[in-house]
Amino acid sequence: GCTMPCAAHGSIAPDGTVWVDALLASVDGATLLRTVESGRDADAVGVTVARTILDDLGGAALLATPTPETTP
């Protein structure tokens, strides 16, 4: 099962701007990755948030880190 804390919250401003606030944390809470993105194209904002968390902030490496549940 998934034990890595993650969250996302999206909203649409009155002018149509899409805002997404997302985070990914290590199981022990020692590492917290967070980004906020906005734009008019909801799909593009979502992709940007994911790429930022995974590629730019180190989320892919964090997800690859063994956790007590995945370590034999």
Short mmCIF file of the C-alpha atoms (twelve columns), coordinates in Angstrom:
data_MODEL
# 
_entry.id   MODEL 
# 
loop_
_atom_site.group_PDB 
_atom_site.id 
_atom_site.type_symbol 
_atom_site.label_atom_id 
_atom_site.label_alt_id 
_atom_site.label_comp_id 
_atom_site.label_asym_id 
_atom_site.label_seq_id 
_atom_site.Cartn_x 
_atom_site.Cartn_y 
_atom_site.Cartn_z 
_atom_site.pdbx_PDB_model_num 
ATOM 1  C CA . GLY A 1  0.000   0.000  0.000   1 
ATOM 2  C CA . CYS A 2  0.935   3.629  -0.294  1 
ATOM 3  C CA . THR A 3  2.529   5.102  2.802   1 
ATOM 4  C CA . MET A 4  4.176   8.208  1.321   1 
ATOM 5  C CA . PRO A 5  2.268   11.310 2.463   1 
ATOM 6  C CA . CYS A 6  1.082   13.351 -0.511  1 
ATOM 7  C CA . ALA A 7  -1.579  15.963 -1.103  1 
ATOM 8  C CA . ALA A 8  -2.916  18.388 -3.659  1 
ATOM 9  C CA . HIS A 9  -5.465  21.147 -3.474  1 
ATOM 10 C CA . GLY A 10 -6.827  22.921 -6.511  1 
ATOM 11 C CA . SER A 11 -8.995  25.979 -6.877  1 
ATOM 12 C CA . ILE A 12 -10.257 28.262 -9.606  1 
ATOM 13 C CA . ALA A 13 -10.108 32.019 -9.076  1 
ATOM 14 C CA . PRO A 14 -12.958 34.269 -10.266 1 
ATOM 15 C CA . ASP A 15 -10.845 35.271 -13.280 1 
ATOM 16 C CA . GLY A 16 -10.525 31.599 -14.329 1 
ATOM 17 C CA . THR A 17 -6.971  31.081 -13.120 1 
ATOM 18 C CA . VAL A 18 -6.378  27.540 -11.870 1 
ATOM 19 C CA . TRP A 19 -4.251  27.191 -8.720  1 
ATOM 20 C CA . VAL A 20 -2.761  23.912 -7.513  1 
ATOM 21 C CA . ASP A 21 -0.853  23.536 -4.247  1 
ATOM 22 C CA . ALA A 22 0.835   20.130 -3.936  1 
ATOM 23 C CA . LEU A 23 3.190   18.347 -1.569  1 
ATOM 24 C CA . LEU A 24 5.052   15.095 -1.125  1 
ATOM 25 C CA . ALA A 25 6.728   14.111 2.141   1 
ATOM 26 C CA . SER A 26 8.954   11.337 3.381   1 
ATOM 27 C CA . VAL A 27 7.308   8.769  5.631   1 
ATOM 28 C CA . ASP A 28 9.184   10.117 8.675   1 
ATOM 29 C CA . GLY A 29 8.310   13.725 7.833   1 
ATOM 30 C CA . ALA A 30 11.976  14.764 7.604   1 
ATOM 31 C CA . THR A 31 11.588  15.827 3.954   1 
ATOM 32 C CA . LEU A 32 8.734   17.958 2.647   1 
ATOM 33 C CA . LEU A 33 8.490   18.958 -1.006  1 
ATOM 34 C CA . ARG A 34 5.908   21.585 -1.894  1 
ATOM 35 C CA . THR A 35 5.008   23.670 -4.908  1 
ATOM 36 C CA . VAL A 36 2.233   26.034 -5.942  1 
ATOM 37 C CA . GLU A 37 1.491   26.655 -9.614  1 
ATOM 38 C CA . SER A 38 -1.146  28.626 -11.476 1 
ATOM 39 C CA . GLY A 39 -2.345  29.203 -15.009 1 
ATOM 40 C CA . ARG A 40 -5.334  29.148 -17.310 1 
ATOM 41 C CA . ASP A 41 -4.916  25.576 -18.593 1 
ATOM 42 C CA . ALA A 42 -5.782  23.099 -15.822 1 
ATOM 43 C CA . ASP A 43 -4.016  20.187 -17.524 1 
ATOM 44 C CA . ALA A 44 -0.828  22.193 -17.997 1 
ATOM 45 C CA . VAL A 45 -0.890  23.361 -14.373 1 
ATOM 46 C CA . GLY A 46 -1.268  19.768 -13.190 1 
ATOM 47 C CA . VAL A 47 1.622   18.575 -15.352 1 
ATOM 48 C CA . THR A 48 3.799   21.459 -14.156 1 
ATOM 49 C CA . VAL A 49 3.048   20.651 -10.514 1 
ATOM 50 C CA . ALA A 50 3.906   16.980 -11.044 1 
ATOM 51 C CA . ARG A 51 7.110   17.707 -12.984 1 
ATOM 52 C CA . THR A 52 8.217   20.260 -10.388 1 
ATOM 53 C CA . ILE A 53 7.662   17.891 -7.455  1 
ATOM 54 C CA . LEU A 54 9.134   14.833 -9.199  1 
ATOM 55 C CA . ASP A 55 11.958  16.296 -11.295 1 
ATOM 56 C CA . ASP A 56 12.968  19.664 -9.887  1 
ATOM 57 C CA . LEU A 57 12.462  19.105 -6.151  1 
ATOM 58 C CA . GLY A 58 13.597  15.474 -5.937  1 
ATOM 59 C CA . GLY A 59 10.284  13.705 -5.573  1 
ATOM 60 C CA . ALA A 60 11.233  10.859 -7.908  1 
ATOM 61 C CA . ALA A 61 14.237  10.016 -5.710  1 
ATOM 62 C CA . LEU A 62 12.097  10.339 -2.597  1 
ATOM 63 C CA . LEU A 63 9.546   7.895  -4.021  1 
ATOM 64 C CA . ALA A 64 12.352  5.447  -4.828  1 
ATOM 65 C CA . THR A 65 13.610  5.506  -1.227  1 
ATOM 66 C CA . PRO A 66 12.793  2.232  0.557   1 
ATOM 67 C CA . THR A 67 10.299  2.523  3.398   1 
ATOM 68 C CA . PRO A 68 9.815   0.047  6.239   1 
ATOM 69 C CA . GLU A 69 6.825   -1.385 4.359   1 
ATOM 70 C CA . THR A 70 8.825   -1.954 1.128   1 
ATOM 71 C CA . THR A 71 12.072  -3.220 2.663   1 
ATOM 72 C CA . PRO A 72 12.210  -7.026 2.928   1 
# 
